[in-house]
C-alpha positions as a Python dict, from the first residue, in 0.01 Angstrom:
ca = {
    (1, 'M'): (0, 0, 0),
    (2, 'F'): (281, 244, 91),
    (3, 'G'): (598, 271, -107),
    (4, 'T'): (946, 251, 39),
    (5, 'K'): (984, 628, 23),
    (6, 'A'): (658, 684, 214),
    (7, 'K'): (764, 435, 484),
    (8, 'R'): (1092, 621, 531),
    (9, 'I'): (912, 953, 565),
    (10, 'V'): (669, 807, 821),
    (11, 'L'): (959, 657, 1019),
    (12, 'L'): (1146, 988, 1005),
    (13, 'V'): (842, 1183, 1126),
    (14, 'L'): (781, 932, 1407),
    (15, 'S'): (1148, 949, 1508),
    (16, 'V'): (1140, 1328, 1519),
    (17, 'L'): (817, 1322, 1725),
    (18, 'F'): (969, 1071, 1965),
    (19, 'M'): (1287, 1279, 2009),
    (20, 'F'): (1080, 1595, 2060),
    (21, 'S'): (861, 1430, 2325),
    (22, 'L'): (1167, 1289, 2500),
    (23, 'A'): (1340, 1629, 2505),
    (24, 'T'): (1023, 1796, 2632),
    (25, 'A'): (991, 1543, 2913),
    (26, 'V'): (1352, 1593, 3019),
    (27, 'L'): (1321, 1970, 3018),
    (28, 'A'): (990, 1958, 3206),
    (29, 'A'): (1132, 1736, 3479),
    (30, 'E'): (1186, 1929, 3800),
    (31, 'K'): (1494, 1894, 4011),
    (32, 'K'): (1421, 1684, 4315),
    (33, 'P'): (1482, 1879, 4637),
    (34, 'I'): (1800, 1784, 4822),
    (35, 'D'): (1739, 1719, 5191),
    (36, 'F'): (1998, 1892, 5412),
    (37, 'G'): (1836, 1769, 5730),
    (38, 'K'): (1811, 1979, 6044),
    (39, 'D'): (2042, 2262, 6141),
    (40, 'K'): (2166, 2349, 6491),
    (41, 'N'): (1829, 2518, 6561),
    (42, 'K'): (1644, 2199, 6462),
    (43, 'M'): (1499, 2360, 6146),
    (44, 'H'): (1467, 2134, 5840),
    (45, 'W'): (1632, 2258, 5517),
    (46, 'Y'): (1601, 2162, 5149),
    (47, 'L'): (1798, 2278, 4846),
    (48, 'L'): (1544, 2339, 4568),
    (49, 'D'): (1754, 2481, 4283),
    (50, 'F'): (2111, 2591, 4216),
    (51, 'G'): (2343, 2682, 3934),
    (52, 'K'): (2558, 2955, 3783),
    (53, 'K'): (2443, 3277, 3623),
    (54, 'D'): (2663, 3565, 3509),
    (55, 'D'): (2983, 3414, 3660),
    (56, 'S'): (2819, 3388, 4003),
    (57, 'G'): (2645, 3102, 4174),
    (58, 'Y'): (2285, 3108, 4291),
    (59, 'A'): (2076, 2880, 4508),
    (60, 'I'): (1720, 2855, 4634),
    (61, 'V'): (1669, 2688, 4971),
    (62, 'R'): (1367, 2627, 5187),
    (63, 'K'): (1348, 2612, 5566),
    (64, 'Y'): (1062, 2431, 5739),
    (65, 'Y'): (973, 2536, 6092),
    (66, 'T'): (1023, 2213, 6284),
    (67, 'N'): (1125, 2398, 6602),
    (68, 'P'): (823, 2568, 6768),
    (69, 'D'): (1040, 2824, 6952),
    (70, 'E'): (1210, 2939, 6630),
    (71, 'K'): (874, 2949, 6454),
    (72, 'T'): (728, 3172, 6728),
    (73, 'K'): (1027, 3410, 6703),
    (74, 'T'): (982, 3437, 6325),
    (75, 'I'): (605, 3490, 6354),
    (76, 'D'): (658, 3770, 6606),
    (77, 'L'): (922, 3927, 6381),
    (78, 'I'): (697, 3917, 6072),
    (79, 'A'): (403, 4062, 6263),
    (80, 'S'): (600, 4345, 6426),
    (81, 'K'): (847, 4439, 6152),
    (82, 'F'): (607, 4426, 5857),
    (83, 'A'): (280, 4517, 6033),
    (84, 'I'): (118, 4191, 5927),
    (85, 'D'): (-177, 4064, 6129),
    (86, 'H'): (-43, 3824, 6394),
    (87, 'D'): (-305, 3559, 6307),
    (88, 'R'): (-192, 3568, 5943),
    (89, 'A'): (176, 3552, 6042),
    (90, 'A'): (95, 3256, 6271),
    (91, 'E'): (7, 3053, 5961),
    (92, 'L'): (381, 3040, 5879),
    (93, 'Y'): (492, 2700, 5754),
    (94, 'F'): (817, 2753, 5561),
    (95, 'T'): (1051, 3025, 5438),
    (96, 'E'): (1232, 3031, 5106),
    (97, 'Y'): (1567, 3205, 5058),
    (98, 'G'): (1746, 3307, 4741),
    (99, 'Y'): (2125, 3316, 4768),
    (100, 'T'): (2381, 3469, 4538),
    (101, 'Y'): (2754, 3407, 4560),
    (102, 'S'): (3060, 3611, 4471),
    (103, 'P'): (3243, 3483, 4160),
    (104, 'D'): (3524, 3344, 4379),
    (105, 'G'): (3275, 3171, 4613),
    (106, 'T'): (3404, 3327, 4933),
    (107, 'R'): (3099, 3547, 4999),
    (108, 'F'): (2721, 3515, 4969),
    (109, 'G'): (2416, 3735, 5001),
    (110, 'L'): (2037, 3714, 5009),
    (111, 'T'): (1843, 3803, 4694),
    (112, 'Y'): (1503, 3738, 4852),
    (113, 'V'): (1326, 3599, 5157),
    (114, 'T'): (965, 3480, 5124),
    (115, 'H'): (748, 3342, 5404),
    (116, 'Y'): (467, 3099, 5315),
    (117, 'D'): (174, 2930, 5483),
    (118, 'M'): (93, 2558, 5460),
    (119, 'L'): (-88, 2602, 5127),
    (120, 'G'): (214, 2772, 4970),
    (121, 'T'): (45, 3112, 4978),
    (122, 'E'): (283, 3400, 5033),
    (123, 'I'): (262, 3574, 5370),
    (124, 'K'): (544, 3825, 5317),
    (125, 'S'): (826, 3862, 5067),
    (126, 'T'): (1130, 4086, 5066),
    (127, 'T'): (1345, 4117, 4755),
    (128, 'F'): (1692, 4271, 4743),
    (129, 'D'): (1837, 4414, 4423),
    (130, 'G'): (2204, 4416, 4328),
    (131, 'A'): (2279, 4745, 4504),
    (132, 'T'): (2124, 4639, 4836),
    (133, 'I'): (2260, 4285, 4859),
    (134, 'A'): (2509, 4272, 5145),
    (135, 'L'): (2765, 3999, 5085),
    (136, 'E'): (2885, 3815, 5393),
    (137, 'K'): (3176, 3577, 5440),
    (138, 'L'): (3086, 3217, 5359),
    (139, 'S'): (3143, 3002, 5669),
    (140, 'K'): (3181, 2626, 5681),
    (141, 'D'): (2899, 2408, 5815),
    (142, 'T'): (2629, 2659, 5719),
    (143, 'I'): (2343, 2614, 5474),
    (144, 'P'): (2492, 2868, 5227),
    (145, 'H'): (2821, 2676, 5236),
    (146, 'K'): (2646, 2343, 5176),
    (147, 'T'): (2456, 2486, 4879),
    (148, 'Y'): (2772, 2633, 4730),
    (149, 'Q'): (2929, 2287, 4731),
    (150, 'Y'): (2651, 2174, 4493),
    (151, 'I'): (2705, 2477, 4269),
    (152, 'I'): (3071, 2390, 4223),
    (153, 'G'): (2992, 2021, 4181),
    (154, 'K'): (3143, 1899, 4508),
    (155, 'P'): (2849, 1819, 4737),
    (156, 'Q'): (2948, 1713, 5085),
    (157, 'A'): (2882, 1352, 5165),
    (158, 'A'): (2596, 1304, 5404),
    (159, 'K'): (2720, 1255, 5755),
    (160, 'R'): (2625, 915, 5879),
    (161, 'P'): (2642, 804, 6238),
    (162, 'V'): (2943, 594, 6317),
    (163, 'A'): (2839, 235, 6369),
    (164, 'A'): (2890, 107, 6719),
    (165, 'A'): (3172, -140, 6751),
    (166, 'K'): (3046, -494, 6735),
    (167, 'R'): (3115, -721, 7022),
    (168, 'P'): (3293, -1040, 6936),
    (169, 'A'): (3060, -1331, 6889),
    (170, 'Q'): (3027, -1538, 7199),
    (171, 'K'): (2994, -1912, 7192),
    (172, 'K'): (2664, -2037, 7311),
    (173, 'V'): (2714, -2279, 7591),
    (174, 'P'): (2427, -2520, 7643),
    (175, 'A'): (2255, -2471, 7972),
    (176, 'K'): (2351, -2724, 8236),
    (177, 'K'): (2080, -2963, 8333),
    (178, 'P'): (2010, -2993, 8700),
    (179, 'A'): (2140, -3316, 8848),
    (180, 'G'): (1895, -3600, 8845),
    (181, 'V'): (1702, -3484, 8537),
    (182, 'R'): (1701, -3733, 8253),
    (183, 'K'): (1549, -3738, 7911),
}
């Protein structure tokens, strides 16, 4: 029914469609958040996105309020500093931070801070432009330092608890039968 030339064209079109759908799927795939675990304040952190732009690194991290005391401090700060209704601020669930890094990776600064409720609805956002971003020294064992390691392609290995030393196996000695007991 179809000639050889028509079959080739159909195969070519199908191949192109397949490649297009595959490329679209790969591009549409989101990066899976990287779990950083809890910090010294018992707040849970995730790295959502990172990369390089204009010779500088950037990262987006999210902090979940798993410590009630820290959550209360942040709620009070949002309510007082930004004149947001305390009940609305009390709906705080997580905060997202945008980081930027100096080209040499020794300093970092905040590009934005956004507070969200449990539904992902913004409570308050503050954005800093290039002129107002204060770069601070990057210190080891901090979330900005951990994220920078991903930007440069050298993520720190997850710290695992050291396994307890195993005791040497002991021989099982059969229990002694009381005298006078027979099978």
